[in-house]
PDB file of N, CA and C in Angstrom:
ATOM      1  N   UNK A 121      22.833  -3.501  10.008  1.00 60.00           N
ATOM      2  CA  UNK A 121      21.947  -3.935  11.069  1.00 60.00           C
ATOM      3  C   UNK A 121      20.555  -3.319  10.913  1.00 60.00           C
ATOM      4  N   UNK A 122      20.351  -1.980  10.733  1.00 66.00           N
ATOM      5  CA  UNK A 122      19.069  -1.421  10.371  1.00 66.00           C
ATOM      6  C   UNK A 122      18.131  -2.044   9.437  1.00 66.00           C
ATOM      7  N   UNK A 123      18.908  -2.171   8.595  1.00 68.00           N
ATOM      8  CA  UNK A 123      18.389  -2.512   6.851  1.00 68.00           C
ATOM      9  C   UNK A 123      17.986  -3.840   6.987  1.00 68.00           C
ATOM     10  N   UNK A 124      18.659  -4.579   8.319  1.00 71.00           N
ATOM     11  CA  UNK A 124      17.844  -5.756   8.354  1.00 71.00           C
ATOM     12  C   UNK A 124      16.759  -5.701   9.745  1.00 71.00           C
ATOM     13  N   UNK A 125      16.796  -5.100  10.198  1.00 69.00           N
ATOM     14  CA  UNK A 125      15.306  -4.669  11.477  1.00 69.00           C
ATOM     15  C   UNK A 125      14.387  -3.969  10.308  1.00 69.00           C
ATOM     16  N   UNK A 126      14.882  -3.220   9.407  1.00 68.00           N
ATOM     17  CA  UNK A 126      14.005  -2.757   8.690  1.00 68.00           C
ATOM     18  C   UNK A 126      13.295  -3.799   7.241  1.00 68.00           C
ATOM     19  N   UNK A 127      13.826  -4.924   7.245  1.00 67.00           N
ATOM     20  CA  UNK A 127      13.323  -5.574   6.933  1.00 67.00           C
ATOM     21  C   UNK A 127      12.619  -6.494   6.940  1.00 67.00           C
ATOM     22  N   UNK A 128      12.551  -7.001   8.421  1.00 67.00           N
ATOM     23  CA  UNK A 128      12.110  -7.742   9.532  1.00 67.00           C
ATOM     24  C   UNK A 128      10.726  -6.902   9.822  1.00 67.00           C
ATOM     25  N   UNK A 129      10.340  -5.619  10.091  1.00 69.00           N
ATOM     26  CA  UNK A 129       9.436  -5.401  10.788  1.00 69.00           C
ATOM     27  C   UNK A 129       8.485  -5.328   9.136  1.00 69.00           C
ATOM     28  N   UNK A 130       8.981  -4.662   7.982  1.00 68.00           N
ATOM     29  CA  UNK A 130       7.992  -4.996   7.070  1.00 68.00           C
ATOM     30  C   UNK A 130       7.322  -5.810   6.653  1.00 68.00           C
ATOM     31  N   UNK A 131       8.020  -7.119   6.821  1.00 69.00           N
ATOM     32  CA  UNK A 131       7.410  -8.467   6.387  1.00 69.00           C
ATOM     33  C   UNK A 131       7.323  -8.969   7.421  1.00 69.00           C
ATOM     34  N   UNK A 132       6.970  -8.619   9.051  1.00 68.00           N
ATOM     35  CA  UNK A 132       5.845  -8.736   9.817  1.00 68.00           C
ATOM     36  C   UNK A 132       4.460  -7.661   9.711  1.00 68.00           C
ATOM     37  N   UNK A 133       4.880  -6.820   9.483  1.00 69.00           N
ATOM     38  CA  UNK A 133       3.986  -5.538   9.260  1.00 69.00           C
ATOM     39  C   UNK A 133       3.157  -6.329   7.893  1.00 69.00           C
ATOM     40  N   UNK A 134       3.687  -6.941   6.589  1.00 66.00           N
ATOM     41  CA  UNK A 134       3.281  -7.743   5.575  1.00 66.00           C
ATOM     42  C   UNK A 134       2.164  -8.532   5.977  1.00 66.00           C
ATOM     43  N   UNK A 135       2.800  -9.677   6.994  1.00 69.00           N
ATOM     44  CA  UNK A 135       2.191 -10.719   7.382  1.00 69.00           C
ATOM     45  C   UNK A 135       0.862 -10.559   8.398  1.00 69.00           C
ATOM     46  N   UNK A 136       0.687  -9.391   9.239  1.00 68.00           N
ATOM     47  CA  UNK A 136      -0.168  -9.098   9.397  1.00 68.00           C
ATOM     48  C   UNK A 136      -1.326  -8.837   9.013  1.00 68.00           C
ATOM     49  N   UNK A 137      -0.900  -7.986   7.632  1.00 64.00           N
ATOM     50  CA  UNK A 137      -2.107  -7.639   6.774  1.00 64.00           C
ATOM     51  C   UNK A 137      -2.732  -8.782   6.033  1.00 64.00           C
ATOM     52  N   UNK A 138      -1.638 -10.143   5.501  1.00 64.00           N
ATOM     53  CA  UNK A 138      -2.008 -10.936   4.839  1.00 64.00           C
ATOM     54  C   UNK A 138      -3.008 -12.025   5.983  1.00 64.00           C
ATOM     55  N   UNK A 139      -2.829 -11.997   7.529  1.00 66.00           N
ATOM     56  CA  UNK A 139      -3.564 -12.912   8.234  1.00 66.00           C
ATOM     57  C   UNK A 139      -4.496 -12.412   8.093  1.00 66.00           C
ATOM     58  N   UNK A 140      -4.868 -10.845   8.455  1.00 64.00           N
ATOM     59  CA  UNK A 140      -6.050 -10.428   8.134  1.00 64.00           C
ATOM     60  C   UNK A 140      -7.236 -10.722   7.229  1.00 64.00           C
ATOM     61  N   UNK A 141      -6.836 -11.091   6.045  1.00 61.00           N
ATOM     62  CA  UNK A 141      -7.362 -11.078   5.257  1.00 61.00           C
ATOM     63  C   UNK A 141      -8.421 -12.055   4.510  1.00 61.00           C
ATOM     64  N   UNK A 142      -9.775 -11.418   4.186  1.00 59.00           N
ATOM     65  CA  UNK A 142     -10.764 -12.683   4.203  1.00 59.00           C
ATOM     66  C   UNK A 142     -10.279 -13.527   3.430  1.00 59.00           C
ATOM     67  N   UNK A 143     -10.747 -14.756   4.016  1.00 57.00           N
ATOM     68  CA  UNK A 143      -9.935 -16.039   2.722  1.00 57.00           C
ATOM     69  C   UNK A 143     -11.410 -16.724   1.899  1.00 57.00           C
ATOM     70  N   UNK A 144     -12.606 -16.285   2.425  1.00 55.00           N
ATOM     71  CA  UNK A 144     -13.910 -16.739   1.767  1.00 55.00           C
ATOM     72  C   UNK A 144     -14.285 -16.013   1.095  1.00 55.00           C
ATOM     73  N   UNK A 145     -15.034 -15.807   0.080  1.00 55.00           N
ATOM     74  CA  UNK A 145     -16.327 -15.338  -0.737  1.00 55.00           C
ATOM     75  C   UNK A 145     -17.579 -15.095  -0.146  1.00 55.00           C
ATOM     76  N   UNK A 146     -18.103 -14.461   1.128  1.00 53.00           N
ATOM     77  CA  UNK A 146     -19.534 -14.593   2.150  1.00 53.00           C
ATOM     78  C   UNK A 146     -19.988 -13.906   1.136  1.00 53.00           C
ATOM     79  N   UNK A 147     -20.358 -13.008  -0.288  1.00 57.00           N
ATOM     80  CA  UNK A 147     -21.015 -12.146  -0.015  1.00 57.00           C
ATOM     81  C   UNK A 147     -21.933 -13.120  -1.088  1.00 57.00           C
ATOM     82  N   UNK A 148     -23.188 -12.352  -0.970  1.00 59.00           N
ATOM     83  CA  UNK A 148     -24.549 -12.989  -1.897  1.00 59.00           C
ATOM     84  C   UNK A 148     -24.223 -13.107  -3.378  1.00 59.00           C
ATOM     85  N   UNK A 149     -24.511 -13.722  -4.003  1.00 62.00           N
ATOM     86  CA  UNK A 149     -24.702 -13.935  -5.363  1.00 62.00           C
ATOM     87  C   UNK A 149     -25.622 -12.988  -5.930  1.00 62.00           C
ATOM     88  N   UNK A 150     -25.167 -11.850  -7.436  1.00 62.00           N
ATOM     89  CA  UNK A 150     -26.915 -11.646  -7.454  1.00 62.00           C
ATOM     90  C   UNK A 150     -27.607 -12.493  -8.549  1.00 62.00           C
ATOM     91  N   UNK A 151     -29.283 -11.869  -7.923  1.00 71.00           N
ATOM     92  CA  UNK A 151     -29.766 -12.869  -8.616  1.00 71.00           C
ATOM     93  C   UNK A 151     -30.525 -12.852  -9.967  1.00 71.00           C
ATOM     94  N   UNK A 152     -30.084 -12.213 -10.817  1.00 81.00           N
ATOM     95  CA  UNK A 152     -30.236 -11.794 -12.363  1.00 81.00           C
ATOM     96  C   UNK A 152     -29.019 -11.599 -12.983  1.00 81.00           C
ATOM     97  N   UNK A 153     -28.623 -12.039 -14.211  1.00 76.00           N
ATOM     98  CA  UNK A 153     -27.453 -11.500 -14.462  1.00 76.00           C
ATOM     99  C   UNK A 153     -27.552 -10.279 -15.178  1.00 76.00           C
ATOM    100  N   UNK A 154     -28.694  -9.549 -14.602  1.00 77.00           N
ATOM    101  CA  UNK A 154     -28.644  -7.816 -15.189  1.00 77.00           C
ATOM    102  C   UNK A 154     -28.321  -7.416 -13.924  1.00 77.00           C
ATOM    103  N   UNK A 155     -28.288  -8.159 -12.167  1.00 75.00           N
ATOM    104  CA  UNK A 155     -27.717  -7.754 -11.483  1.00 75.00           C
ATOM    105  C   UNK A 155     -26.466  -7.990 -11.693  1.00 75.00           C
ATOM    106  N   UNK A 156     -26.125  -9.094 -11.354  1.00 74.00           N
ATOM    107  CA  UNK A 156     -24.555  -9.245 -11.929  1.00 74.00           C
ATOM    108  C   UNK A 156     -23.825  -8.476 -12.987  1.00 74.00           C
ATOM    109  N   UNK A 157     -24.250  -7.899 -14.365  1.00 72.00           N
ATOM    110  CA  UNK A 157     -23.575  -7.430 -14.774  1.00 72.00           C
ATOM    111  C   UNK A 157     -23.446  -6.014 -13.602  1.00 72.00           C
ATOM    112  N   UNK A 158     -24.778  -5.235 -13.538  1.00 70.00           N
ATOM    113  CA  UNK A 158     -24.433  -3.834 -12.838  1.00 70.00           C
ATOM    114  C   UNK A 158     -23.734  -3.800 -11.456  1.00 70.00           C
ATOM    115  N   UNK A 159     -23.568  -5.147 -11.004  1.00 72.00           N
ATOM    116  CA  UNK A 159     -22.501  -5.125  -9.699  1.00 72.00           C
ATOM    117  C   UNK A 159     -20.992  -5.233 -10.134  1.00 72.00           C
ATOM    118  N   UNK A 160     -20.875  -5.935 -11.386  1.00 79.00           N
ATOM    119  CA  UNK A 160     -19.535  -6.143 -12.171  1.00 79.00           C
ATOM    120  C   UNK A 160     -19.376  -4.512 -12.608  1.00 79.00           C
ATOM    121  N   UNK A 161     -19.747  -4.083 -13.138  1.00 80.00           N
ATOM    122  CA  UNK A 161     -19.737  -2.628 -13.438  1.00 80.00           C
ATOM    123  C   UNK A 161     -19.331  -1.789 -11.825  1.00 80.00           C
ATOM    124  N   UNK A 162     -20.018  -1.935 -11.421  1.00 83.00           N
ATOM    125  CA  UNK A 162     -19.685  -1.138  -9.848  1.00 83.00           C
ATOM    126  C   UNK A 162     -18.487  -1.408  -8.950  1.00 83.00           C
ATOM    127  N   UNK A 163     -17.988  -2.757  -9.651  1.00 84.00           N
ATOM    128  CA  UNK A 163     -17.240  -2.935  -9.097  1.00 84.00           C
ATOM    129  C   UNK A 163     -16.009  -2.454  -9.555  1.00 84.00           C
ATOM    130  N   UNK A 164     -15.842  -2.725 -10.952  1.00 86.00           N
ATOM    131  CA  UNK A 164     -14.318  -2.390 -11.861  1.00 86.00           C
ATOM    132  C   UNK A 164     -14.331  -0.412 -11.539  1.00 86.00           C
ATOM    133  N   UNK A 165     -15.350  -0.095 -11.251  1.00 87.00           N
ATOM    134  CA  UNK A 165     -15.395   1.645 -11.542  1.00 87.00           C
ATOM    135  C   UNK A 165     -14.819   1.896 -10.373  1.00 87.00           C
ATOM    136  N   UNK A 166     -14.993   1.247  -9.067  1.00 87.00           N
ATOM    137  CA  UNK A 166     -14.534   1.391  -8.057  1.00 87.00           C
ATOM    138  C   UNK A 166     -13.191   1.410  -7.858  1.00 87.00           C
ATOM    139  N   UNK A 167     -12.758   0.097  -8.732  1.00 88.00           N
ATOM    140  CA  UNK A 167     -11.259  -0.268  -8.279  1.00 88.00           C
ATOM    141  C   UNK A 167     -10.180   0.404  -9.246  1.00 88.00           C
ATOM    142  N   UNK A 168     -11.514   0.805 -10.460  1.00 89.00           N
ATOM    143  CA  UNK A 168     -10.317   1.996 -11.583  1.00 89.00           C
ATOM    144  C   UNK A 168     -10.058   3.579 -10.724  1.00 89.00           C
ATOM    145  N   UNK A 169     -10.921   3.572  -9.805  1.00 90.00           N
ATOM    146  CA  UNK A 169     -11.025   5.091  -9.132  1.00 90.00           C
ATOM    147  C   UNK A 169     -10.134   4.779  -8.075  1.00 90.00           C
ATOM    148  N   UNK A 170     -10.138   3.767  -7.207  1.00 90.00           N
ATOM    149  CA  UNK A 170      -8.741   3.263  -6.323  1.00 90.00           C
ATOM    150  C   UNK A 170      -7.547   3.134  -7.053  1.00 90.00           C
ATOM    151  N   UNK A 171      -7.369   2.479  -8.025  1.00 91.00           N
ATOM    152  CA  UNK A 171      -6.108   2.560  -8.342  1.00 91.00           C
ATOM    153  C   UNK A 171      -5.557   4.058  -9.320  1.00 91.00           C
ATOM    154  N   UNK A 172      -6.646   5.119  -8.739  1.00 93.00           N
ATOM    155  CA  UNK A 172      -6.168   6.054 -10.311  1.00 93.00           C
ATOM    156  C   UNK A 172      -5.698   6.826  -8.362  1.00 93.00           C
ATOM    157  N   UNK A 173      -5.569   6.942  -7.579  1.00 93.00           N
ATOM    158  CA  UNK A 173      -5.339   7.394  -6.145  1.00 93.00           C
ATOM    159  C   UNK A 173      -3.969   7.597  -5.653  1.00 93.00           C
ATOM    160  N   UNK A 174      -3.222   7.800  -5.492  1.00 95.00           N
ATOM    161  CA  UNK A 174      -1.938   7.877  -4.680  1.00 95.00           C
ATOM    162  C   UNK A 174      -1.563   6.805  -4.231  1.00 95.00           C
ATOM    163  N   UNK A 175      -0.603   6.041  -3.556  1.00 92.00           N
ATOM    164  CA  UNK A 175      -0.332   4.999  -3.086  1.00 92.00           C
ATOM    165  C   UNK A 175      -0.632   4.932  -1.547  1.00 92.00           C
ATOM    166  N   UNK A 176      -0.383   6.371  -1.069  1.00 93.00           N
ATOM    167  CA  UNK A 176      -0.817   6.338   0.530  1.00 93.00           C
ATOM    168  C   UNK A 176      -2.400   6.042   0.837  1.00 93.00           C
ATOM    169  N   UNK A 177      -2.773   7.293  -0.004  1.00 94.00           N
ATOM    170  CA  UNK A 177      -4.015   6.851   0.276  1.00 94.00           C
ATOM    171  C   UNK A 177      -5.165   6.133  -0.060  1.00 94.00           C
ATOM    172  N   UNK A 178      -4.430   5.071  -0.938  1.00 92.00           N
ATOM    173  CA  UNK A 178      -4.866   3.884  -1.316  1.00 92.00           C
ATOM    174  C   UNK A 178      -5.060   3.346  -0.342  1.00 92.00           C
ATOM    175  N   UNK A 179      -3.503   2.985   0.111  1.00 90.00           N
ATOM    176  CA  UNK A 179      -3.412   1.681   1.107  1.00 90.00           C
ATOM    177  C   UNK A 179      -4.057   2.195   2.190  1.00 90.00           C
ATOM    178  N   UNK A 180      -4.279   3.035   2.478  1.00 92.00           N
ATOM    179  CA  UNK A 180      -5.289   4.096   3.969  1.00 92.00           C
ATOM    180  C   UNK A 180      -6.546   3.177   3.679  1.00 92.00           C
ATOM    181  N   UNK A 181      -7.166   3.749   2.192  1.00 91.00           N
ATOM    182  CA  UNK A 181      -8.835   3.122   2.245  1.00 91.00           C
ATOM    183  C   UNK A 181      -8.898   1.250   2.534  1.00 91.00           C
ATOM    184  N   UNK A 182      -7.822   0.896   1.533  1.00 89.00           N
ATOM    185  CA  UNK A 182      -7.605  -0.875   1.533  1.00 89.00           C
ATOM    186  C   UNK A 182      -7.955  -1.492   2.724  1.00 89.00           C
ATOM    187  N   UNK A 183      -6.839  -0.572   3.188  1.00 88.00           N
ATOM    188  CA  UNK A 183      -6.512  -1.506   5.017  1.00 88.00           C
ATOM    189  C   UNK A 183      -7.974  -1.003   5.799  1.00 88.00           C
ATOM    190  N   UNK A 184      -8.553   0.462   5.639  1.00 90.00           N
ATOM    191  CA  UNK A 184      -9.179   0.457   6.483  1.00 90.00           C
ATOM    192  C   UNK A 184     -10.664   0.227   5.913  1.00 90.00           C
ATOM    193  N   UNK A 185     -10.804  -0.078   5.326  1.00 87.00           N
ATOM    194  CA  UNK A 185     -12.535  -0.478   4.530  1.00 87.00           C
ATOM    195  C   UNK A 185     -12.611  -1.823   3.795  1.00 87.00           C
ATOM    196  N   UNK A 186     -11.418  -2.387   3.384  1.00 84.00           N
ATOM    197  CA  UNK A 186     -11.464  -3.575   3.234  1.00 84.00           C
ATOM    198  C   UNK A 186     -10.773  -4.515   4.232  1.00 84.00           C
ATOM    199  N   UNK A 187     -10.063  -4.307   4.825  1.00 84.00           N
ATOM    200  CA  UNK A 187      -9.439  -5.481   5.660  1.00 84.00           C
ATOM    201  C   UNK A 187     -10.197  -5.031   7.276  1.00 84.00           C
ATOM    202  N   UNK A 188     -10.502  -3.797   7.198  1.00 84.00           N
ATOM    203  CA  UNK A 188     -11.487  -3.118   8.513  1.00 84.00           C
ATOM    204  C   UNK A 188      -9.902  -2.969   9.693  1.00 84.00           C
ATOM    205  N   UNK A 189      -9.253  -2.672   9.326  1.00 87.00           N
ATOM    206  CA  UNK A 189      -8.501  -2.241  10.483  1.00 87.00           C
ATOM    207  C   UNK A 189      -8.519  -0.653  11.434  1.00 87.00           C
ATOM    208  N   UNK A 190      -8.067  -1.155  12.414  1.00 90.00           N
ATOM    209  CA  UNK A 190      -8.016   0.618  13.019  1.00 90.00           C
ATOM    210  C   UNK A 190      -7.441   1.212  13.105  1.00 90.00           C
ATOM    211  N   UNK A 191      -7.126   2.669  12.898  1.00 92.00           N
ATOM    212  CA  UNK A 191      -6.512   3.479  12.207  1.00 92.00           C
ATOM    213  C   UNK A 191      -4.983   3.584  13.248  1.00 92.00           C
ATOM    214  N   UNK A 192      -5.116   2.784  14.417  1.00 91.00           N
ATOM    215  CA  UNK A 192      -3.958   2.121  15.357  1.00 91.00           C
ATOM    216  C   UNK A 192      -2.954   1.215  14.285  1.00 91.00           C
ATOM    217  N   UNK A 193      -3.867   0.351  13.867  1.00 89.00           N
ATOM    218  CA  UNK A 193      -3.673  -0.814  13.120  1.00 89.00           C
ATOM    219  C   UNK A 193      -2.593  -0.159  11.805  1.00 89.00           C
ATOM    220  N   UNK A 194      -3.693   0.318  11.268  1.00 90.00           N
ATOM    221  CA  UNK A 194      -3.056   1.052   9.598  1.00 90.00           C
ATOM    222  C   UNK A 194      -1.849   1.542  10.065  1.00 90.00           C
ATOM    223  N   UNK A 195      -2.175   2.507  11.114  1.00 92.00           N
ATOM    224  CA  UNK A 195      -0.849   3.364  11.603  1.00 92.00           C
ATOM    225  C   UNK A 195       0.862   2.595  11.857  1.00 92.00           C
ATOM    226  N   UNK A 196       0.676   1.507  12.403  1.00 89.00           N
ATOM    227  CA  UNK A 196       1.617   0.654  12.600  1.00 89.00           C
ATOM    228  C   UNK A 196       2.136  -0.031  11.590  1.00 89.00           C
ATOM    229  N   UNK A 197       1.052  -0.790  10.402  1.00 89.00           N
ATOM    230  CA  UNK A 197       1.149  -1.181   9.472  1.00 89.00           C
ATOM    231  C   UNK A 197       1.925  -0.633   8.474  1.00 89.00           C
ATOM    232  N   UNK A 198       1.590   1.040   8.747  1.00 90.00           N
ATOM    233  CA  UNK A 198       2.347   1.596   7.307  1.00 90.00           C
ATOM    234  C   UNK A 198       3.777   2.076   7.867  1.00 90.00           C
ATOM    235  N   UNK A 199       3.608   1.970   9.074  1.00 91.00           N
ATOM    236  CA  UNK A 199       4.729   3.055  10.210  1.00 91.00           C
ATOM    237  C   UNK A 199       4.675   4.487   9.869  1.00 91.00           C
ATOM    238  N   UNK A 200       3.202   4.902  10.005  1.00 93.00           N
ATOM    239  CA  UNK A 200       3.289   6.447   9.993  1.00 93.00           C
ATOM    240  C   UNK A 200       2.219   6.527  11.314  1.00 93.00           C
ATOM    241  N   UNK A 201       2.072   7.797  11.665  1.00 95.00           N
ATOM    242  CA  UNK A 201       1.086   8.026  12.705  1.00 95.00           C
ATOM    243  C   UNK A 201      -0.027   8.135  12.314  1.00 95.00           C
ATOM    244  N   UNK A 202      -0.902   7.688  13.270  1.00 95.00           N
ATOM    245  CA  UNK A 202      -2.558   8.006  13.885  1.00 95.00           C
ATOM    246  C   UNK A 202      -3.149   8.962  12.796  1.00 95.00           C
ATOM    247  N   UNK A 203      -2.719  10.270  13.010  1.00 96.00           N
ATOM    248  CA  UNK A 203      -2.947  11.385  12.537  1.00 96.00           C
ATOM    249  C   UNK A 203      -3.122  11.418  10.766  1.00 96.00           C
ATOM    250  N   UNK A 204      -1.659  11.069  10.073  1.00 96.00           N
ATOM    251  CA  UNK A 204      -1.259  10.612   8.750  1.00 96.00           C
ATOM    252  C   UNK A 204      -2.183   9.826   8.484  1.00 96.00           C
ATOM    253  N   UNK A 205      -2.784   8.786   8.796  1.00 95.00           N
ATOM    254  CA  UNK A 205      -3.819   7.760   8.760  1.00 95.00           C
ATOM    255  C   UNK A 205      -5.142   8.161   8.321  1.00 95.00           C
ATOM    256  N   UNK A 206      -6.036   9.290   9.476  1.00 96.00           N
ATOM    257  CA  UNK A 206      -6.912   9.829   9.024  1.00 96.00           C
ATOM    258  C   UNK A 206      -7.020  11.064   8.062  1.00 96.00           C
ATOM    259  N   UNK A 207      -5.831  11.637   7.546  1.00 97.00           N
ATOM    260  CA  UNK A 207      -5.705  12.703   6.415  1.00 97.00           C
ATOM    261  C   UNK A 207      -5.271  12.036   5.456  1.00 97.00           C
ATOM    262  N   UNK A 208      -4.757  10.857   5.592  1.00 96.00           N
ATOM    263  CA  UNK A 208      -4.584  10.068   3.952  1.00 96.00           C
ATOM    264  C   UNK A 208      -6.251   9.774   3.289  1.00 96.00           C
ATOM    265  N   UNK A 209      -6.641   8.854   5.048  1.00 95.00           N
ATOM    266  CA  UNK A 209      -8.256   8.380   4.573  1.00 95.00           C
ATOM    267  C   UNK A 209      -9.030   9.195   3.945  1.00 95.00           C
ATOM    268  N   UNK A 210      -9.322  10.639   5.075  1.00 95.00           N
ATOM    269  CA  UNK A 210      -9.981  11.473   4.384  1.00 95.00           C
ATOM    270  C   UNK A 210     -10.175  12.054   3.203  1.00 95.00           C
ATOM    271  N   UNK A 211      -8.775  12.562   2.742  1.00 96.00           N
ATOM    272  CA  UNK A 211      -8.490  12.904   1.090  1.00 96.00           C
ATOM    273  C   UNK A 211      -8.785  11.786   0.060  1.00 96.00           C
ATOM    274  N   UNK A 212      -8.130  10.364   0.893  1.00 94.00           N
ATOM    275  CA  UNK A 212      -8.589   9.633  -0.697  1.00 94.00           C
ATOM    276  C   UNK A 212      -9.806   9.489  -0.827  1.00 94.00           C
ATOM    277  N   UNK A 213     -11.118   9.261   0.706  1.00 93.00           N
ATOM    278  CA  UNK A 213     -12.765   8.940   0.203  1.00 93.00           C
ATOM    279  C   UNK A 213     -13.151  10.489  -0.546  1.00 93.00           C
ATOM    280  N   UNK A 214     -12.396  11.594  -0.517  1.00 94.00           N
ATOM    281  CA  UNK A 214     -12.693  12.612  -0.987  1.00 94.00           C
ATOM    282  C   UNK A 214     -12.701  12.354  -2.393  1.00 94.00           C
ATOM    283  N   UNK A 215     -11.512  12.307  -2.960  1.00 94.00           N
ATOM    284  CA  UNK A 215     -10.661  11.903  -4.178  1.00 94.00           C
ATOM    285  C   UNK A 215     -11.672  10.646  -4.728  1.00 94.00           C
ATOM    286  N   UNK A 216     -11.757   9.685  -4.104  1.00 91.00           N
ATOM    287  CA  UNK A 216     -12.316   9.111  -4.756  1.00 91.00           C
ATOM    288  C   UNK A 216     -14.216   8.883  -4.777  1.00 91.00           C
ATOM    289  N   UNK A 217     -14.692   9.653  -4.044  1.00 91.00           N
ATOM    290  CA  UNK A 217     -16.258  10.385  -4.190  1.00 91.00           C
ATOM    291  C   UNK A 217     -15.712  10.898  -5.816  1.00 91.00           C
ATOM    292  N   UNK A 218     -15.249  12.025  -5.938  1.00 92.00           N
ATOM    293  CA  UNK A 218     -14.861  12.722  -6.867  1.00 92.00           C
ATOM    294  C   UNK A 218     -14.659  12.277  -8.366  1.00 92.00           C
ATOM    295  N   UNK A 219     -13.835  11.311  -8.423  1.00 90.00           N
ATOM    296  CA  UNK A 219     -13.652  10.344  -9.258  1.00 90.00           C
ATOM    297  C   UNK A 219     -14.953   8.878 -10.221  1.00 90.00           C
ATOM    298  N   UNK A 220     -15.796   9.018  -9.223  1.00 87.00           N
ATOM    299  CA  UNK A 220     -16.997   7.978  -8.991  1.00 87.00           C
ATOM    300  C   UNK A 220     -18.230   9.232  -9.110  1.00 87.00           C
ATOM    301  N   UNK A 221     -18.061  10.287  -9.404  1.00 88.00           N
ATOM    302  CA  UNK A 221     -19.094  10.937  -9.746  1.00 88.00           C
ATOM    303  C   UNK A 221     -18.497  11.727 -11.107  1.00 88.00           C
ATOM    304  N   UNK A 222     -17.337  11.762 -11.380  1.00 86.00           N
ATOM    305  CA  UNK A 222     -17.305  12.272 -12.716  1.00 86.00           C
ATOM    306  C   UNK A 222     -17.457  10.831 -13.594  1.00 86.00           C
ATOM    307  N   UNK A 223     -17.576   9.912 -13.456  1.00 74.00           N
ATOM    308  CA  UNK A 223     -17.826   8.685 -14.260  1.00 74.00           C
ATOM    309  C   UNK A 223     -19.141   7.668 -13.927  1.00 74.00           C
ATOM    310  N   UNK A 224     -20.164   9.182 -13.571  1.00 67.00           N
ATOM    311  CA  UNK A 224     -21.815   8.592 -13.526  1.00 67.00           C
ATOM    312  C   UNK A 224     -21.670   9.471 -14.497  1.00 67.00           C
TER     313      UNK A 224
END
């Protein structure tokens, strides 16, 4: 019986995050492709420094800087507390400051 409430609330907890989620492209084009390359660059360095991160506090920054949720939100999402939420966040923008300045 658990194993299936516990499977039930993840793949609502899932489906949440996936409604969330932008389904457009809003952001600007740039407009040189010497911008474009150095935004392509900024971008892969970013997401090699996210994925070189822990899994918690991955999904901490994901949910809360890309999908913009509140740390209510995340909290429920991951089923950990409030608290867990902002010490995952904190360490990984730490971790990953850290990471994004040893690879300038």
């Amino acid at each position: 019986r658990s194993a299936v409430l516990n499977g039930c609330r993840s793949r609502l907890r899932h489906q949440k995050v996936v409604d969330r989620a932008p389904t457009d492209n809003t952001s600007a084009a740039p407009a040189t492709p010497e911008q474009a390359a150095v935004a392509t660059d900024e971008q892969r360095r970013v997401l090699d420094a996210l994925r070189s991160l822990p899994a918690r506090q991955r999904e901490c920054l994901v949910l809360r800087y890309y999908l913009d949720l509140s740390e209510a939100e995340i909290a429920d999402t991951l089923d950990i507390s409030a608290g867990s939420v902002k010490a995952h966040a904190h360490r990984g923008l730490a971790a990953l400051a850290d990471r994004l300045e040893e690879d300038a």
